[in-house]
XYZ file of C-alpha atoms in Angstrom:
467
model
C 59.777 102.999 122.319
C 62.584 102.106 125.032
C 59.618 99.428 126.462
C 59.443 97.992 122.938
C 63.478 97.741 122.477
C 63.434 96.058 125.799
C 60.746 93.627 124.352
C 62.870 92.374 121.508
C 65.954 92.600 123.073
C 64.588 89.755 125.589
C 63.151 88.230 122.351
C 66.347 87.768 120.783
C 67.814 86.495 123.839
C 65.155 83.462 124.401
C 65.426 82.915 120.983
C 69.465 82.408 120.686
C 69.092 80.310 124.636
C 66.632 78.142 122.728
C 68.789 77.804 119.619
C 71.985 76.846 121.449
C 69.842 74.305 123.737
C 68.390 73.098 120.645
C 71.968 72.598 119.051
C 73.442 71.003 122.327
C 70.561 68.374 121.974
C 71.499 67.418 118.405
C 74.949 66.948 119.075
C 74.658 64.971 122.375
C 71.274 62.845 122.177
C 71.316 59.056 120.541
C 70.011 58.817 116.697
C 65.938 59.001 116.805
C 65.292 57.405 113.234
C 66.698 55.208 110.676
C 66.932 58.063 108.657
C 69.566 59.536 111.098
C 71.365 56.398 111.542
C 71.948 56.408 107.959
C 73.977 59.035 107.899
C 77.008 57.253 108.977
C 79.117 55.200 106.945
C 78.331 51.669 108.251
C 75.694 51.262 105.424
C 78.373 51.963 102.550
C 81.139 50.309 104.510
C 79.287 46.969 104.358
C 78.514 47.452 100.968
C 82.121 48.432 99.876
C 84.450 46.577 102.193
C 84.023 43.030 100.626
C 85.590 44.112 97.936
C 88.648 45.462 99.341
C 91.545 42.448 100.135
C 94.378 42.105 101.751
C 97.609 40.476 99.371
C 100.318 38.591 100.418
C 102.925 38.574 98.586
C 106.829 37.108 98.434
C 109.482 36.330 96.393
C 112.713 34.681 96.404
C 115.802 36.348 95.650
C 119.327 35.025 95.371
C 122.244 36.225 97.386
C 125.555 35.865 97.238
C 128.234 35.146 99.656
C 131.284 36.611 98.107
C 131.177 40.178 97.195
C 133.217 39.525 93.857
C 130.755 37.294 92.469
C 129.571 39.088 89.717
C 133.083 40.585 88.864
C 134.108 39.469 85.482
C 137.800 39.538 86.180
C 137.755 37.919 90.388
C 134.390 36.467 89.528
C 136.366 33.616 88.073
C 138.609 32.793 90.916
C 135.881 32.489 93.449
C 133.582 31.060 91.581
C 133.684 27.907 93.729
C 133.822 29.618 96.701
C 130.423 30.129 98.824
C 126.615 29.087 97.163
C 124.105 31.549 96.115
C 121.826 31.488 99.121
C 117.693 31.865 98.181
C 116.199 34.582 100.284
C 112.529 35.440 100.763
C 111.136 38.882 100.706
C 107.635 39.183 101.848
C 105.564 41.945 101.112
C 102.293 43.162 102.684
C 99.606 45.535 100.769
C 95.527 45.386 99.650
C 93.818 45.391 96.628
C 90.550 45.859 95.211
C 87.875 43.182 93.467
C 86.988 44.905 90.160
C 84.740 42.222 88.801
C 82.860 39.217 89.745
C 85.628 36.731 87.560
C 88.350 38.234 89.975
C 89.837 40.653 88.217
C 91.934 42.475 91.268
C 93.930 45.890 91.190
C 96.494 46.850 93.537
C 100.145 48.215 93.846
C 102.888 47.141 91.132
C 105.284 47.869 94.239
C 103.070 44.845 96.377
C 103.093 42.408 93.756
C 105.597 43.057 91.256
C 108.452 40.375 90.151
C 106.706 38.471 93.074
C 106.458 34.425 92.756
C 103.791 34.283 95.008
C 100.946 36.427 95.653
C 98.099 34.837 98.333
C 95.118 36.814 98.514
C 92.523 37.371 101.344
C 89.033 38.267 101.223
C 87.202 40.035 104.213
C 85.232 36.877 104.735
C 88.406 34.476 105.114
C 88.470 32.961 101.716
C 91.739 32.393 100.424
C 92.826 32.606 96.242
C 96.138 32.221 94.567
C 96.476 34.829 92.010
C 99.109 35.995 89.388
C 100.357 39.393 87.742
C 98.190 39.549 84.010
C 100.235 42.962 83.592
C 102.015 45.605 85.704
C 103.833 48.618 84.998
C 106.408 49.917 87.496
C 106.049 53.447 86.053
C 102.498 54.071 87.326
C 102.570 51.663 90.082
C 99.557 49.796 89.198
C 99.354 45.842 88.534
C 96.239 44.013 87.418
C 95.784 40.496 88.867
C 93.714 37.450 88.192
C 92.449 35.343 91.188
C 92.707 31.585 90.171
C 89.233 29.819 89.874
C 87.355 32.693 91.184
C 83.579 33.660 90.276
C 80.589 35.319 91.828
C 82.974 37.654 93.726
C 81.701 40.968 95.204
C 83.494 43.863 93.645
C 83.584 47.764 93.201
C 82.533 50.258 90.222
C 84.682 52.888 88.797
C 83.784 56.303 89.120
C 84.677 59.231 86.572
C 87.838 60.596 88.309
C 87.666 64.034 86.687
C 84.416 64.333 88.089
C 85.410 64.241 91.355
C 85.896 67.791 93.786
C 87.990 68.876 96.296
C 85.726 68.745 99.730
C 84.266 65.409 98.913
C 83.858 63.077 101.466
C 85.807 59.630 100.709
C 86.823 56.884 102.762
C 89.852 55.014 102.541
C 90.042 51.005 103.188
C 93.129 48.808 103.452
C 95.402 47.118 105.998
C 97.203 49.101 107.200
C 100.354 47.522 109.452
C 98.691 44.148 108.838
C 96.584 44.904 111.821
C 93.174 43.703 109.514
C 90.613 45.724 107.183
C 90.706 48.804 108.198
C 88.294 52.315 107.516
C 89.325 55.700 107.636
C 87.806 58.905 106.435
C 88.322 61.800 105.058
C 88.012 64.499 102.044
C 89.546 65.526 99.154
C 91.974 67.867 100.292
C 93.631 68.535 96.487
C 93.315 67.005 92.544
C 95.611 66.984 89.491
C 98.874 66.603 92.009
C 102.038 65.548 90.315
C 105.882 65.182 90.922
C 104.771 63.045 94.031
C 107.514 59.845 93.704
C 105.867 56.481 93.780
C 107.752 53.287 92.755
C 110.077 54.571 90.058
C 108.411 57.666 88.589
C 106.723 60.307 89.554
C 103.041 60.231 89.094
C 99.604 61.821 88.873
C 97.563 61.562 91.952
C 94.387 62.815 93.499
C 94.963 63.907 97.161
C 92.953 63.037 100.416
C 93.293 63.526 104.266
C 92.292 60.527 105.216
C 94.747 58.291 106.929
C 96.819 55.979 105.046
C 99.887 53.870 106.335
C 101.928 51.389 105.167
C 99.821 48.038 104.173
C 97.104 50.596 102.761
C 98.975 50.553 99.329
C 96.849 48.785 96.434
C 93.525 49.256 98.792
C 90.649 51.452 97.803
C 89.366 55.626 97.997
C 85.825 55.135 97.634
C 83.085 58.384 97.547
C 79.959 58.424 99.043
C 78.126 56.066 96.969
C 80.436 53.499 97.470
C 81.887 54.212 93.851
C 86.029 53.422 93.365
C 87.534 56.730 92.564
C 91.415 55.893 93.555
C 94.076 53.627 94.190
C 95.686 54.632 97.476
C 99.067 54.531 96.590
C 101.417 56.926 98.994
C 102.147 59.734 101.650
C 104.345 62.154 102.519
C 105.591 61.567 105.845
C 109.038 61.785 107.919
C 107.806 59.174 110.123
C 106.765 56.851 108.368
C 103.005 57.263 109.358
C 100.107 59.140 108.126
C 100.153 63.026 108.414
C 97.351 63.532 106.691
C 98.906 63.920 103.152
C 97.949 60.962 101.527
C 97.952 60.376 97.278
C 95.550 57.856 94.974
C 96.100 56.534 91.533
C 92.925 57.858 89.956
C 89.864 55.914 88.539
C 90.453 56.665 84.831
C 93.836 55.253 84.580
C 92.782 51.710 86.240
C 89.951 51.798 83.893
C 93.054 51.496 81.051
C 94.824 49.214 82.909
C 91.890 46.938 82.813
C 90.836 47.111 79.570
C 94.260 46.359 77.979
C 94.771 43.462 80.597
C 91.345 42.659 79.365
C 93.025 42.659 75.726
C 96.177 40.278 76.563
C 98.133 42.743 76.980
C 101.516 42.067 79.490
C 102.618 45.308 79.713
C 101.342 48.979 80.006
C 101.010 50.462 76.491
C 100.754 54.001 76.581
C 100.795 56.478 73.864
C 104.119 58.537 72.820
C 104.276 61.700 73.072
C 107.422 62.300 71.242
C 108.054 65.532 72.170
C 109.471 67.695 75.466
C 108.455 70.533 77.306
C 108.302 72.656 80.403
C 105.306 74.427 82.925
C 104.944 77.984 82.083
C 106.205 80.132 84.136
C 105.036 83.363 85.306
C 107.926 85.235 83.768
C 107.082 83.301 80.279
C 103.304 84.118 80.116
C 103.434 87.780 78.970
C 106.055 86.693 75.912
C 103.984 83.906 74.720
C 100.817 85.947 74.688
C 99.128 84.269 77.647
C 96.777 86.526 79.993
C 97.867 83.650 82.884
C 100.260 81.156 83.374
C 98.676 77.913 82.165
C 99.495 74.756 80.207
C 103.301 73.868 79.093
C 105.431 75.148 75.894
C 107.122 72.789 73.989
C 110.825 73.034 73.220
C 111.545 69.763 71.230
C 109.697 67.325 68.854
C 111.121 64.434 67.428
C 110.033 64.132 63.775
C 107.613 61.293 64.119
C 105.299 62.627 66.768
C 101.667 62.198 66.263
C 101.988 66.434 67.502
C 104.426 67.323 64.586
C 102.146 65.248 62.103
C 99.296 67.137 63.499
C 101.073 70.635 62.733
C 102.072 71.566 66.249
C 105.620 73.205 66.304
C 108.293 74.232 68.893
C 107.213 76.582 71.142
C 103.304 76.011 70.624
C 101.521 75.880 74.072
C 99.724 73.099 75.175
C 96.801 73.999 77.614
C 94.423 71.681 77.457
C 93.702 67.409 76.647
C 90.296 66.959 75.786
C 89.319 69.507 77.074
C 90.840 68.840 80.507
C 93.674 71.391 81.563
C 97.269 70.272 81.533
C 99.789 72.267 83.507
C 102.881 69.426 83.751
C 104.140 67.272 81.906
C 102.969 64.914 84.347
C 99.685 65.890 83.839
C 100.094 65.698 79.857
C 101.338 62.202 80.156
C 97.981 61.088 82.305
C 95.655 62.665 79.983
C 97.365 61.120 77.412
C 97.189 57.327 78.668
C 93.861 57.526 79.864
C 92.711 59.040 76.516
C 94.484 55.503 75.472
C 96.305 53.838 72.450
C 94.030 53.761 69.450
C 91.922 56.801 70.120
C 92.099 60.371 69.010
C 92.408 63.308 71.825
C 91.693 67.416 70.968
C 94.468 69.014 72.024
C 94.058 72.823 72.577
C 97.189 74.636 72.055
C 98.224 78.589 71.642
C 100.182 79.347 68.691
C 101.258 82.910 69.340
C 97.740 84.835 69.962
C 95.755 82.004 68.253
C 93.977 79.637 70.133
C 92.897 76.553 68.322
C 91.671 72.610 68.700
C 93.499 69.821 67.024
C 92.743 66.549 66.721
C 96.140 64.177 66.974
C 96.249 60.768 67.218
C 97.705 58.385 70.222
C 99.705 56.005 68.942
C 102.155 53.629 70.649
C 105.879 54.479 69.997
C 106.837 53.303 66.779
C 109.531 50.550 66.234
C 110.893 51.722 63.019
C 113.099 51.320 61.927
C 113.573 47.635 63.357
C 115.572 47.935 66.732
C 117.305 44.579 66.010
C 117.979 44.408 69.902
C 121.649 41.812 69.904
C 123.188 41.113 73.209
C 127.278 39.508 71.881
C 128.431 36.472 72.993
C 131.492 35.294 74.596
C 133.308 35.480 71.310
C 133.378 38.564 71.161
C 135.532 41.989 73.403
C 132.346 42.762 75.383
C 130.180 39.272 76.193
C 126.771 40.083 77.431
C 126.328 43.592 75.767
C 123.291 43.964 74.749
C 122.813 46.981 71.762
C 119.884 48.070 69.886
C 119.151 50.735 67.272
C 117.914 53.920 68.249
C 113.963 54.886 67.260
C 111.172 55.696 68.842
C 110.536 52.529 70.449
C 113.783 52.724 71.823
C 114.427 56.429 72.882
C 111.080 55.873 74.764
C 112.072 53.116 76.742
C 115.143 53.888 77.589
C 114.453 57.758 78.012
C 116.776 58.764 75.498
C 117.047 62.301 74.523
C 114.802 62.799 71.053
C 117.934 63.402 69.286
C 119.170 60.111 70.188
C 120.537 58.204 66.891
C 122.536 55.517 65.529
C 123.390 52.033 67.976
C 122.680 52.475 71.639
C 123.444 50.711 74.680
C 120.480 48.798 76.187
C 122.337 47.194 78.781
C 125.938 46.988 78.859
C 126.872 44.025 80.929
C 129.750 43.370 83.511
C 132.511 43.319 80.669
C 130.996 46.480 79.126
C 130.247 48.174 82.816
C 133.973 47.900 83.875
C 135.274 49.405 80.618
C 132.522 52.372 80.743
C 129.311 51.707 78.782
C 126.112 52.989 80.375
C 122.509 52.533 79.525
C 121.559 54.797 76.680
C 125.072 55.572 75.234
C 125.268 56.010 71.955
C 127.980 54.645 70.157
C 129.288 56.080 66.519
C 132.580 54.442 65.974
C 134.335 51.439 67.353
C 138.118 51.383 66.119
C 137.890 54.576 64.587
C 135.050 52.411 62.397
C 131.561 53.742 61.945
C 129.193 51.608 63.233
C 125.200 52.085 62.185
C 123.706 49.027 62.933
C 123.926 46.162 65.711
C 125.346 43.986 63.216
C 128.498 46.582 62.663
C 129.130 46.286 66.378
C 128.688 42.769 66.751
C 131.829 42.347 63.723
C 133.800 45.449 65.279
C 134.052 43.597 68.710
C 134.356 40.456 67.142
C 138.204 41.354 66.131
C 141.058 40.102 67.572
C 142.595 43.699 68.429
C 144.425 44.525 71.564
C 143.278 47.783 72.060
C 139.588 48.958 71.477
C 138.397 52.590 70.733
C 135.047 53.374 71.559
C 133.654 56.889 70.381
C 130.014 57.382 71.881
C 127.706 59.966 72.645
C 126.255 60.543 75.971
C 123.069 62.538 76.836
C 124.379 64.705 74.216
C 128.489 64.892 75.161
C 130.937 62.904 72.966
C 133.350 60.258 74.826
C 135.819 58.018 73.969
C 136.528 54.965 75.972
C 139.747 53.183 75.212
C 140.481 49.036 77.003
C 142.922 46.263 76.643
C 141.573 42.872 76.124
């Protein structure tokens, strides 16, 4: 018995000598087969990589000399005092060929408001291109390359398909050093309240290294399939620590279709309505077995949810079947559902659990905003008022209470006596005002004084100047 332990005891240890020999081999000795070459990237990287250009971009600003320029009360006196001055800003990002016509995607924070955009393919060749429509909100912009055909160019994948472990690679240029390929994995999906550009978005996340000049270029998966927009990382530094964030594929599949449509700007569908994550602490009192989806606490009267029977304090846990836990998240389901269609919404009503069906729609514009900006004739030249509805509180992201005539932009007359973006104002000389044609009259008095009773985010004000 002890001769036969002894037998497979030396058995065992051959065996694990031979299997560590075996494994030192594999990891040290030079690819045998084509097979085993083609497990590195260079195959898809050739494929993929003509796609992905670099975009230069610039614009010219002007600036200033004096400081009290754009005063309205010193603006006057030096007003022949010092030139406006033109000054270029140059920007540096990538983008990525989406079909063979040269239809190009990239970062609305490379390319937007910019006069000139130059872009580069990986084999030298040079286009001009322009903006066909961009939208600051979710940092995307869709461009057109001028007299371009026969381009190579990338496929969209499904971007809910994708999983956290895949492998992706990331190409850009990054520093402006040239096209450049990093890899990685999925490290995380569905992340939100990452800021990008003006908002704060809906990203997938990856590992792989991305630095400034990647912005606009492409995540790509294994089969050489676009599944993101790499867009931004966290970083102190200012360099990659391995936290970076891409647009996903479904959203720049909207993006081109409506710039496909003529569309100049980003239409996405209104929500009309508010609400909040739920908590731990809220699950148990709104009959949920785990925190999931968000509760709503307002709805303005005209949501496609209120006409489809959802009420305050309904939860919302799911878009088409997809799982929303933000609002965020609600708003990306939402536009990538897009304008026009229909999504199933699945939302808890108490201990009921049901599907329905509720339309996307575009904010309406009823009644008429009537946007009027006054003219020198009048107290406050240059302000610019409009009335409030959907159209409006969306735009200006007004509180869904929001009525009467708000402030859409209140010019440097109306900035120095008070007026902000989104007040809204009720009375002007103790006068009720309800449309932009009552405060066009009210201001176009001779009065001393004016009396301005508004509303802001909710608190009333009074603002009181002398002409």
């Amino acid at each position: 018995m002890r001769v036969a332990m002894m037998n497979l005891s030396r058995l065992l240890a051959v065996l694990v000598v031979a299997s560590l020999a075996t494994a030192l081999d594999a990891e040290t000795r030079v690819p045998q087969s084509q097979a085993e070459i083609g497990l590195g990237f260079a195959p898809l990287v050739k494929e993929a990589a003509p796609a992905v250009v670099n975009i230069y971009a610039r614009r010219v600003v002007e600036t200033r000399q004096s400081p009290f320029m754009d005063d309205p009360f010193f603006g006057d006196f030096f007003r022949q005092f010092g030139n406006s001055r033109p000054r270029v800003q140059n920007s540096l990002g990538s983008g990525v060929i989406l079909s063979e016509d040269g239809i190009v995607v990239s970062n609305f924070h490379v390319v937007g408001m910019a006069t000139d955009i130059r872009v580069v393919l990986s084999d030298r060749r040079e286009y001009s291109a322009h903006v066909v429509l961009g939208d600051e909100e979710s940092d995307l912009a869709i461009l057109q390359l001028e007299a371009a055909r026969n381009l190579p160019h990338l496929g969209l994948r499904d971007s809910d398909q994708v999983e956290v472990g895949e492998l992706v690679l990331a190409i850009g240029n990054p520093f402006g050093v040239g096209q450049t390929v990093s890899s990685g994995i999925i490290s995380g999906l569905a992340r939100s309240g990452v800021l990008t550009g003006q908002a704060r978005g809906y990203f997938l996340q990856t590992d792989a290294p991305i630095n400034p000049g990647n912005s606009g270029g492409a995540l790509i998966d294994v089969n050489g399939d676009l599944i993101g927009i790499n867009t931004a990382i966290l970083s102190r530094s200012g360099g990659s620590n391995g936290i970076g964030f891409a647009i996903p594929a479904n959203l720049v599949a909207q993006f081109v279709q409506q710039a496909r449509a003529g569309n100049d700007e980003f239409v996405r569908p209104w929500a009309g309505m508010t609400g909040q994550p739920v908590a731990a602490d809220m699950a148990m009192s709104l009959g949920l077995a785990v925190p999931e989806g968000i509760v709503i606490s307002d709805l303005h009267r005209e949501s496609p949810f209120a006409v489809a029977g959802i009420q305050v304090g309904d939860v919302i846990t799911h878009v088409d079947g997809l799982a929303v836990n933000s609002p965020s998240e609600m708003l990306f389901r939402m536009s990538v559902a897009g304008v026009g269609s229909t999504a199933q919404i699945t939302r808890m009503c108490g201990d009921k659990r049901d599907i329905v069906d509720v339309a996307m729609i575009a904010a309406p514009d009823s009644p008429p905003a009537d946007e009027r900006k006054l003219g020198r004739d009048t107290a406050l030249p240059g302000l610019t008022v409009a009335r409030a509805n959907p159209a409006t509180i969306a735009r200006l992201g007004l509180p869904l209470s929001t009525s009467g005539v708000v402030v859409v932009a209140p010019g440097p007359f109306g900035a120095r006596a008070g007026l902000r973006v989104g007040d809204s104002i009720t009375r002007i000389n103790r006068a009720p005002v309800e449309t932009t044609a009552d405060v066009a009259l009210a201001l176009a008095g001779s009065e001393r004084w004016v009396l301005i009773d508004l509303s802001r985010r909710g608190q009333p004000l009074q603002l009181r100047f002398r002409l």
